[in-house]
Structure formats: C-alpha cells, structure tokens
Amino acid sequence: MDIIKNIEQIRKDFPILEEKVHKHKLVYLDNAATTQKPWSVIKKIEEGYTHQNANVHRGVHFLSQMATEAHEDARKTVQNFLGAEHSHEIIFTRGTTESINLVAYSFGETFLKEGDEIIISEMEHHSNIVPWQLLRTRKNITIKVIPFNEKGELDLETYSSLFTERTRLVAVTHVSNVLGTINPVKEIIKTAHSHNVPVLIDGAQSVPHISVNVKDLDVDFYVFSGHKIYGPTGMGVLYGKEKWLDAMVPYQGGGEMIAQVSFENTTFNELPYKFEAGTPDFIGSTALAEAIRYVQSIGMNEIAAYETYLLNYATEKLKNLGDIRIFGTSEHKSAVISMQVGNIHHYDMGTLLDKLGIALRTGHHCAQPIMKHFGIEGTLRASFALYNTTEEIDALISGIERVKKLF
Ligand code: PLP
C-alpha cells in the first residue's frame, strides 16, 4: 500500500500531529468527530483571506470576480468528486446537520402531508432523527424505524415491510459513526425506488473514507461535512437531484436566493442559489475543494484499504487484551471501534488516556437510540484516519493496559 510507504510524508502534511499533549506525543484517534487539516487546506484559507477576499456573485471588481470563480470552481470539484450530473445539484451548507435540516424543511414543506410516512433507521446520528421529528410536529407525519441486529447490521427484511402507499422518503446513514457499519445503501435505494420513494443518505462518515458516486448509487439526496474530510469547519454539502431541488420550496430567505423582490411578490433564484441565502462561506468552499484534491491525490480506494488494515490491526489487538466488548461487528465496517473495557466507565478511560496524549471520544456519540439498543449509556470510541499508524494503535493498547492496572 502506498500510504504505508509514504506515511511519514503524509503525517508531515498535518502539522497538528507534531503537537504534544500533557507532555506526550499526540495520538489523535477522534477522527469520526473531526479530522485534522493538511497544510494545503490551511494555506488555502490563508491565501483566500490574503489575496482573494471579496464578496462573491455581486461584484464587478477584480477581487469579487476572482472569489466568485474560485467558489464556483469549488462547486465543480465537489460535483466531480461525488460524480454528480450537474454542478447546480451541489448546495453548499454549514455541514451534514444543516443539509439534513434543509431537506427535512424544504422537501417536507413541499411534498409531505398529514398522515404521510418516512423511514429512518435505529443507527442514525441525532442529526438524521431530530429534523424529521420537527417535521413530524409541524405536519403530523409518522416516522418508521429500521432496526439493526446484534452485529449492528440493518434488518433489510423489516425495512422492506415498512413501505406503504403513504411512504414519502427514506433517510439512512451510509456509515454508522458508532458501529462503523457500512450499510448496503445501493440495495436500500433500489428497494425504495421500487416503491417510487426517494432516498437521502447521510454521508458524514462515508465520504472521507470510501469512494462514493451519487450517480452509481442513484441516490436522491446525499449529504456530508467538510470538517470530517480534512476540510474546514462550518462547511458542508447537500447533493440533490435537480428534479427534487427544482420542485422544493426554499429553506431560508435573504440575499442571493432571489430573482426579484418587491413588497408584493418575490421570485426565487435558480439552482443552486435558491438554497444558498446570504453570503456563502466562499473561503470555506475553496478550502473544502483543496481537501478533496488532497484525498484524491492519495486515492479513495487506497484510503479505504489502508483504514481497513488499521481497523483489522486494532480490532485484533483489542480482542487479545481480553475483557473488551466491541459494539458493531459487521464484516462491512469502516475504521470506527466503539467499546467497553471491563467495568471501567468510558469517561474514566477516556480521561486517563487523554493524560497519555491519546485522544478518543466517550459518551453516546449523538446516537442515543444505539445506546438504548445495547442498554448502555455510552462507549469509548477510537476512529481512524489516513494519517494514523499501527504504532499509534500500539500506544492505545498499552494506554488501555496501564489504565486497567489502575482499576
Ligand atoms: N451524521 C453522522 C453519521 C455523523 O457522524 C455526524 C457527526 O458526527 C453528523 C451526521 C453531524 O455532522 P455535523 O456535526 O458536521 O453536521
């Protein structure tokens, strides 16, 4: 694998990995929460504010035109990365959460009536639960839930049985941020389409780790966050098929999203601007495009293979430690390990590992229904990225051993 050969250089691309935490070398294993940024992304942000800062779309002057061009080029980079048909099917948002809220509001207001139904799953992040509950309150709709089994795999037979003539949308995650399960989204989409029901896929944990092509998936809406793919925070993407976005009412009102405004009547701008009210994050978009170029330069299949290698290495070592329960044991798994070590509270384990410079996440990971499924409050979660190494996993293992001795 090229990443193994080039890992030293790759790590040098990420300046924060040189940091010391509590006098220890940082071991950053909280990548499902957010990823670190390569120099190219950091420099792009600096370059944007240093040389290219002017509001986009409205200016005739040089800087504004340059900023507009960079912003629209970034949209094309995202379009090509996702394999979308049109660049106007790419809507820039603040992140996965805002993208889902946008669809829940605009699709919901346009197409859902009292008594209609949507289907989500038991393994969703709160971002793919709560926006639909807000819609339920507004429209009096029903939310049906696909359960998962003990391995953390969706029960597709039950899924098929949830459809009725009132089903209007399916919204599921591609990869679970707790269980790591890579869901068979192509099959899920095919089933929904056989009932003429569109599908939203939450790609927050998939886009940074595996190759995604929205045309191949034939997905109707696909969403992800910039900060989880080595890009800037506060920057996200909603991909939507033109036919849906065209028909949907706007999400927010303001500048940029209008064609003409009068006190009597306002008409809306064309796609994608209809969904981008206000000044967009035009520096963030160019930095996101830079992050995409970074992962493309390594290759998504290469990244997926390397992270699977890290996942297998870590899983084996953790199992050998004994007295560890891993939540999420699907064969189709991304490099996320949620666990319980003996009787040690996840919060204590996380806090003591931090003292050794090892950053993991503890708690419910914004997925309380998963915790309820297993009858637990939270887990200790290690999640990996392309810059992690087997030496860091060894540091985690010896860290856990040290903490275990304390208890
Ligand atoms: N969906 C999944 C599966 C996630 O893991 C996350 C974040 O952890 C989100 C949605 C929300 O992403 P953001 O907070 O970037 O909007």
Coordinates of C-alpha atoms and ligand atoms in Angstrom, one line a residue:
M1 CA 0.0 0.0 0.0
D2 CA 1.3 3.4 -1.0
I3 CA 0.1 5.0 2.3
I4 CA 2.3 2.6 4.3
K5 CA 5.3 3.6 2.1
N6 CA 4.6 7.3 2.4
I7 CA 3.2 7.5 5.9
E8 CA 6.0 9.7 7.2
Q9 CA 5.4 12.3 4.4
I10 CA 1.7 12.1 4.9
R11 CA 2.0 12.8 8.6
K12 CA 4.2 15.8 7.9
D13 CA 1.3 17.2 5.8
F14 CA -0.7 17.5 9.1
P15 CA 1.1 20.0 11.4
I16 CA -1.0 19.3 14.4
L17 CA 0.3 15.7 14.6
E18 CA 3.5 17.2 15.9
E19 CA 1.8 18.6 19.0
K20 CA 2.5 17.4 22.5
V21 CA -0.4 16.8 24.8
H22 CA 0.3 16.5 28.5
K23 CA 4.0 16.1 27.5
H24 CA 3.1 13.1 25.3
K25 CA 3.2 12.9 21.6
L26 CA -0.4 13.4 20.4
V27 CA -2.2 10.2 19.3
Y28 CA -5.3 11.5 17.6
L29 CA -8.0 8.8 17.3
D30 CA -11.1 11.0 17.3
N31 CA -11.4 11.3 13.5
A32 CA -15.1 10.5 13.3
A33 CA -15.8 13.6 15.3
T34 CA -13.5 15.8 13.2
T35 CA -10.3 15.3 11.2
Q36 CA -7.1 17.3 11.2
K37 CA -6.2 19.6 8.3
P38 CA -3.2 19.3 5.9
W39 CA -1.0 22.3 5.2
S40 CA -2.6 22.6 1.7
V41 CA -6.0 23.3 3.3
I42 CA -4.6 25.6 6.0
K43 CA -2.7 27.5 3.3
K44 CA -5.7 27.8 1.1
I45 CA -7.6 29.5 3.9
E46 CA -4.7 31.9 4.5
E47 CA -4.4 32.5 0.7
G48 CA -8.1 33.2 0.4
Y49 CA -8.1 35.9 3.1
T50 CA -4.7 37.3 2.0
H51 CA -5.3 37.5 -1.8
Q52 CA -8.9 36.8 -2.7
N53 CA -11.3 38.2 -0.1
A54 CA -14.3 39.9 -1.6
N55 CA -18.0 39.0 -1.6
V56 CA -19.0 36.7 -4.4
H57 CA -21.6 36.9 -7.2
R58 CA -22.4 40.6 -6.8
G59 CA -19.3 42.5 -7.6
V60 CA -17.9 43.7 -10.9
H61 CA -14.5 44.3 -9.5
F62 CA -11.5 42.1 -9.9
L63 CA -11.3 40.6 -6.4
S64 CA -15.0 39.8 -6.4
Q65 CA -14.8 38.1 -9.7
M66 CA -11.8 36.1 -8.6
A67 CA -13.5 35.0 -5.4
T68 CA -16.7 34.0 -7.4
E69 CA -14.6 32.0 -9.8
A70 CA -12.9 30.1 -7.0
H71 CA -16.2 29.5 -5.2
E72 CA -17.8 28.1 -8.3
D73 CA -14.8 26.1 -9.2
A74 CA -15.0 24.5 -5.8
R75 CA -18.6 23.5 -6.5
K76 CA -17.4 21.8 -9.7
T77 CA -14.7 20.0 -7.7
V78 CA -17.4 18.7 -5.3
Q79 CA -19.6 17.7 -8.3
N80 CA -16.8 15.7 -9.9
F81 CA -15.8 14.1 -6.5
L82 CA -19.4 12.9 -6.0
G83 CA -20.0 12.1 -9.7
A84 CA -23.0 14.4 -9.8
E85 CA -24.6 15.2 -13.2
H86 CA -24.7 19.0 -12.7
S87 CA -22.8 21.5 -10.6
H88 CA -26.1 23.2 -9.6
E89 CA -27.0 20.0 -7.8
I90 CA -24.3 20.8 -5.3
I91 CA -25.6 23.1 -2.5
F92 CA -23.1 24.5 0.0
T93 CA -24.3 24.4 3.6
R94 CA -22.8 24.6 7.1
G95 CA -22.5 20.8 7.3
T96 CA -24.3 17.5 7.4
T97 CA -26.7 18.7 10.1
E98 CA -27.8 21.8 8.1
S99 CA -28.0 19.7 4.9
I100 CA -30.5 17.3 6.5
N101 CA -32.4 20.2 8.1
L102 CA -32.7 21.8 4.7
V103 CA -34.2 18.6 3.1
A104 CA -36.5 18.0 6.1
Y105 CA -37.8 21.5 5.8
S106 CA -37.9 22.1 2.0
F107 CA -38.8 18.5 0.9
G108 CA -41.2 18.2 3.9
E109 CA -43.0 21.5 3.2
T110 CA -43.3 20.7 -0.5
F111 CA -44.2 17.0 -0.5
L112 CA -45.5 15.8 2.9
K113 CA -49.0 15.9 4.2
E114 CA -50.6 14.8 7.5
G115 CA -50.6 11.0 7.7
D116 CA -47.6 10.6 5.3
E117 CA -44.7 8.4 6.5
I118 CA -40.9 8.5 6.3
I119 CA -38.4 5.7 7.2
I120 CA -35.2 6.2 9.1
S121 CA -33.0 3.7 11.0
E122 CA -32.2 2.8 14.5
M123 CA -28.5 3.7 14.0
E124 CA -28.9 7.3 12.9
H125 CA -27.0 10.2 14.3
H126 CA -29.3 12.7 16.1
S127 CA -28.9 14.9 13.0
N128 CA -30.8 12.4 11.0
I129 CA -33.5 11.9 13.6
V130 CA -34.4 15.3 15.1
P131 CA -35.0 17.3 11.9
W132 CA -37.6 14.6 11.0
Q133 CA -39.2 14.9 14.4
L134 CA -39.5 18.6 14.0
L135 CA -41.2 17.9 10.6
R136 CA -43.5 15.4 12.4
T137 CA -44.6 18.1 14.9
R138 CA -45.3 20.5 12.0
K139 CA -47.0 18.1 9.7
N140 CA -48.3 15.2 11.8
I141 CA -46.4 12.6 9.9
T142 CA -45.2 9.1 11.1
I143 CA -41.6 8.1 11.4
K144 CA -40.9 4.4 11.0
V145 CA -37.5 2.9 12.1
I146 CA -35.5 0.1 10.6
P147 CA -34.0 -1.9 13.4
F148 CA -30.4 -3.4 13.5
N149 CA -29.2 -6.8 14.7
E150 CA -26.6 -7.6 17.4
K151 CA -23.8 -7.2 14.8
G152 CA -25.0 -3.7 14.0
E153 CA -26.4 -4.5 10.6
L154 CA -29.8 -3.2 9.4
D155 CA -32.6 -5.7 9.2
L156 CA -33.4 -5.3 5.5
E157 CA -36.4 -7.7 5.6
T158 CA -38.1 -5.5 8.1
Y159 CA -37.1 -2.5 6.0
S160 CA -38.9 -3.8 3.0
S161 CA -42.0 -4.4 5.1
L162 CA -42.2 -0.8 6.3
F163 CA -43.3 0.6 3.0
T164 CA -46.9 1.6 2.5
E165 CA -48.6 3.9 -0.1
R166 CA -48.0 6.8 2.4
T167 CA -44.2 6.4 2.4
R168 CA -42.6 9.6 1.1
L169 CA -38.9 9.4 1.9
V170 CA -36.2 7.1 3.3
A171 CA -33.3 8.7 5.2
V172 CA -30.4 6.5 6.4
T173 CA -26.8 6.8 7.2
H174 CA -24.2 5.3 4.8
V175 CA -21.7 4.5 7.7
S176 CA -22.6 4.5 11.4
N177 CA -20.5 6.8 13.5
V178 CA -20.8 4.4 16.4
L179 CA -20.9 0.9 14.9
G180 CA -18.8 1.6 11.9
T181 CA -21.3 -0.5 9.8
I182 CA -21.1 0.3 6.1
N183 CA -24.8 0.0 5.1
P184 CA -25.8 -1.6 1.7
V185 CA -27.1 1.8 0.6
K186 CA -27.4 0.8 -3.1
E187 CA -29.8 -2.0 -2.2
I188 CA -31.7 0.3 0.3
I189 CA -32.1 2.8 -2.5
K190 CA -33.2 0.2 -5.0
T191 CA -35.9 -1.1 -2.7
A192 CA -37.1 2.5 -2.0
H193 CA -37.2 3.3 -5.7
S194 CA -39.2 0.2 -6.4
H195 CA -41.9 1.9 -4.3
N196 CA -41.2 5.3 -6.0
V197 CA -39.8 6.7 -2.8
P198 CA -36.7 8.9 -2.9
V199 CA -33.8 8.4 -0.5
L200 CA -31.5 10.7 1.5
I201 CA -28.1 9.2 2.5
D202 CA -26.1 10.7 5.4
G203 CA -22.6 10.5 4.1
A204 CA -20.8 12.2 7.1
Q205 CA -18.9 9.1 7.9
S206 CA -18.6 7.6 4.4
V207 CA -17.3 10.4 2.1
P208 CA -14.0 10.8 3.9
H209 CA -13.3 7.0 3.9
I210 CA -14.8 5.2 0.9
S211 CA -15.4 6.1 -2.7
V212 CA -18.9 7.5 -3.3
N213 CA -20.6 8.1 -6.6
V214 CA -24.1 9.5 -6.4
K215 CA -25.0 8.6 -10.0
D216 CA -24.0 5.0 -9.5
L217 CA -26.0 4.9 -6.2
D218 CA -28.9 6.7 -8.0
V219 CA -29.4 8.5 -4.7
D220 CA -31.8 11.4 -4.5
F221 CA -30.0 13.4 -1.7
Y222 CA -26.5 12.9 -0.3
V223 CA -25.0 15.0 2.5
F224 CA -21.6 15.4 4.1
S225 CA -19.5 17.7 6.3
G226 CA -16.2 19.4 5.2
H227 CA -14.5 19.1 8.6
K228 CA -14.7 15.3 8.6
I229 CA -12.8 15.1 5.3
Y230 CA -9.8 17.1 6.3
G231 CA -11.5 20.3 5.3
P232 CA -12.8 23.4 7.1
T233 CA -15.4 23.5 9.8
G234 CA -18.8 25.2 9.1
M235 CA -18.7 23.9 5.6
G236 CA -20.9 21.1 4.2
V237 CA -22.6 19.8 1.1
L238 CA -26.1 18.8 0.0
Y239 CA -26.2 16.9 -3.2
G240 CA -29.8 16.7 -4.6
K241 CA -31.2 15.5 -7.9
E242 CA -32.2 18.5 -10.0
K243 CA -35.8 17.3 -10.2
W244 CA -36.3 17.4 -6.5
L245 CA -34.3 20.6 -5.8
D246 CA -36.2 22.4 -8.5
A247 CA -39.6 21.4 -7.1
M248 CA -38.7 22.2 -3.4
V249 CA -39.5 25.4 -1.7
P250 CA -36.5 27.5 -0.4
Y251 CA -35.1 26.8 3.0
Q252 CA -34.1 30.3 4.1
G253 CA -34.9 33.7 2.7
G254 CA -32.5 36.5 2.1
G255 CA -29.9 37.8 -0.4
E256 CA -28.6 35.6 -3.1
M257 CA -31.6 33.2 -3.2
I258 CA -33.9 35.6 -5.0
A259 CA -34.5 36.6 -8.6
Q260 CA -36.6 39.7 -7.9
V261 CA -38.0 41.2 -4.7
S262 CA -40.9 43.6 -4.3
F263 CA -43.2 44.1 -1.3
E264 CA -46.0 42.4 -3.2
N265 CA -44.1 39.4 -4.6
T266 CA -40.7 37.8 -4.7
T267 CA -39.4 35.3 -7.1
F268 CA -36.5 32.9 -6.4
N269 CA -33.2 32.4 -8.0
E270 CA -32.2 29.3 -10.0
L271 CA -30.3 26.4 -8.5
P272 CA -28.1 26.2 -6.6
Y273 CA -28.6 29.7 -5.3
K274 CA -32.2 29.2 -4.4
F275 CA -30.9 27.2 -1.4
E276 CA -28.0 29.5 -0.5
A277 CA -29.4 32.5 1.2
G278 CA -26.9 35.1 2.4
T279 CA -23.2 35.4 1.8
P280 CA -21.8 31.9 1.4
D281 CA -18.6 30.7 3.0
F282 CA -16.6 31.3 -0.1
I283 CA -13.3 30.8 1.7
G284 CA -14.6 27.6 3.2
S285 CA -15.7 26.2 -0.2
T286 CA -12.3 26.7 -1.7
A287 CA -10.6 25.1 1.3
L288 CA -13.0 22.2 1.0
A289 CA -12.1 21.8 -2.6
E290 CA -8.5 21.7 -1.6
A291 CA -9.2 18.9 1.0
I292 CA -11.0 17.0 -1.7
R293 CA -7.9 17.4 -4.0
Y294 CA -5.8 16.1 -1.1
V295 CA -7.7 12.8 -0.7
Q296 CA -8.0 12.4 -4.4
S297 CA -4.2 12.7 -4.7
I298 CA -3.9 9.7 -2.4
G299 CA -7.0 7.9 -3.9
M300 CA -10.2 6.9 -2.1
N301 CA -9.7 3.2 -2.7
E302 CA -6.2 3.4 -1.3
I303 CA -7.5 5.3 1.8
A304 CA -10.3 2.7 2.3
A305 CA -7.8 -0.2 2.1
Y306 CA -5.3 1.4 4.5
E307 CA -8.0 2.3 7.0
T308 CA -9.3 -1.3 6.8
Y309 CA -5.8 -2.5 7.6
L310 CA -5.7 -0.2 10.6
L311 CA -9.2 -1.4 11.7
N312 CA -8.2 -5.1 11.5
Y313 CA -4.9 -4.5 13.3
A314 CA -6.7 -2.5 16.1
T315 CA -9.6 -5.0 16.5
E316 CA -7.2 -8.0 16.7
K317 CA -5.0 -6.2 19.4
L318 CA -8.0 -5.1 21.4
K319 CA -9.5 -8.6 21.3
N320 CA -6.2 -10.0 22.6
L321 CA -6.4 -7.7 25.5
G322 CA -9.5 -9.6 26.7
D323 CA -12.4 -8.2 28.7
I324 CA -13.4 -5.9 25.9
R325 CA -16.8 -5.6 24.3
I326 CA -16.9 -4.1 20.8
F327 CA -20.2 -2.7 19.6
G328 CA -20.6 -3.1 15.9
T329 CA -19.1 -6.3 14.4
S330 CA -20.3 -6.2 10.8
E331 CA -17.9 -7.6 8.2
H332 CA -18.7 -4.4 6.2
K333 CA -17.1 -2.0 8.6
S334 CA -15.4 1.4 8.5
A335 CA -12.5 2.2 10.8
V336 CA -14.5 3.0 13.9
I337 CA -14.3 1.0 17.1
S338 CA -16.8 1.6 19.9
M339 CA -16.0 -0.4 23.0
Q340 CA -16.5 -1.0 26.7
V341 CA -13.3 -2.0 28.6
G342 CA -14.1 -4.3 31.5
N343 CA -16.2 -2.4 34.0
I344 CA -14.3 0.8 33.6
H345 CA -16.5 3.8 32.8
H346 CA -15.9 5.1 29.3
Y347 CA -15.5 8.6 30.7
D348 CA -12.8 7.5 33.2
M349 CA -11.0 5.5 30.5
G350 CA -11.1 8.5 28.0
T351 CA -9.9 10.9 30.7
L352 CA -7.0 8.8 31.7
L353 CA -6.0 8.0 28.1
D354 CA -6.0 11.8 27.5
K355 CA -3.4 12.2 30.2
L356 CA -1.2 10.0 28.0
G357 CA -1.8 12.2 25.0
I358 CA -4.3 9.7 23.4
A359 CA -7.5 11.4 22.1
L360 CA -10.6 9.2 22.0
R361 CA -14.3 10.1 22.2
T362 CA -16.5 9.0 25.0
G363 CA -20.3 9.1 25.5
H364 CA -23.3 8.5 23.3
H365 CA -21.8 10.0 20.2
C366 CA -25.1 11.7 19.3
A367 CA -26.7 8.4 18.7
Q368 CA -28.7 7.7 21.9
P369 CA -31.0 5.1 20.2
I370 CA -28.0 2.9 19.6
M371 CA -27.1 3.2 23.3
K372 CA -30.6 2.2 24.2
H373 CA -30.4 -0.8 21.9
F374 CA -27.4 -2.2 23.8
G375 CA -28.7 -1.0 27.2
I376 CA -25.7 1.2 27.8
E377 CA -25.0 4.9 28.5
G378 CA -22.0 5.4 26.2
T379 CA -18.9 3.9 24.8
L380 CA -15.2 4.6 24.3
R381 CA -14.7 5.2 20.6
A382 CA -11.5 5.1 18.6
S383 CA -11.9 6.3 15.0
F384 CA -9.1 6.3 12.4
A385 CA -7.9 8.4 9.5
L386 CA -5.4 8.1 6.7
Y387 CA -2.6 9.6 8.8
N388 CA -2.9 7.1 11.8
T389 CA -0.4 4.3 12.2
T390 CA -0.1 0.9 13.8
E391 CA 2.4 2.5 16.3
E392 CA -0.4 4.7 17.4
I393 CA -2.7 1.7 17.9
D394 CA 0.1 0.1 19.9
A395 CA 0.2 3.3 22.1
L396 CA -3.6 3.0 22.6
I397 CA -3.3 -0.7 23.6
S398 CA -0.6 0.0 26.1
G399 CA -2.5 3.0 27.4
I400 CA -5.6 0.9 28.0
E401 CA -3.4 -1.7 29.7
R402 CA -2.0 1.0 32.0
V403 CA -5.4 2.3 32.9
K404 CA -6.7 -1.2 33.5
K405 CA -3.9 -1.7 36.1
L406 CA -5.1 1.4 37.9
F407 CA -8.5 -0.1 38.5
Ligands
PLP1 N1 -24.3 12.2 10.7 C1 -23.3 11.4 11.1 C2 -23.3 9.9 10.8 C3 -22.2 11.9 11.9 O1 -21.3 11.1 12.4 C4 -22.3 13.3 12.2 C5 -21.2 13.9 13.1 O2 -20.6 13.2 13.9 C6 -23.3 14.1 11.7 C7 -24.3 13.5 11.0 C8 -23.3 15.6 12.0 O3 -22.3 16.2 11.4 P1 -22.0 17.8 11.6 O4 -22.0 18.0 13.1 O5 -20.8 18.0 10.9 O6 -23.2 18.5 11.0

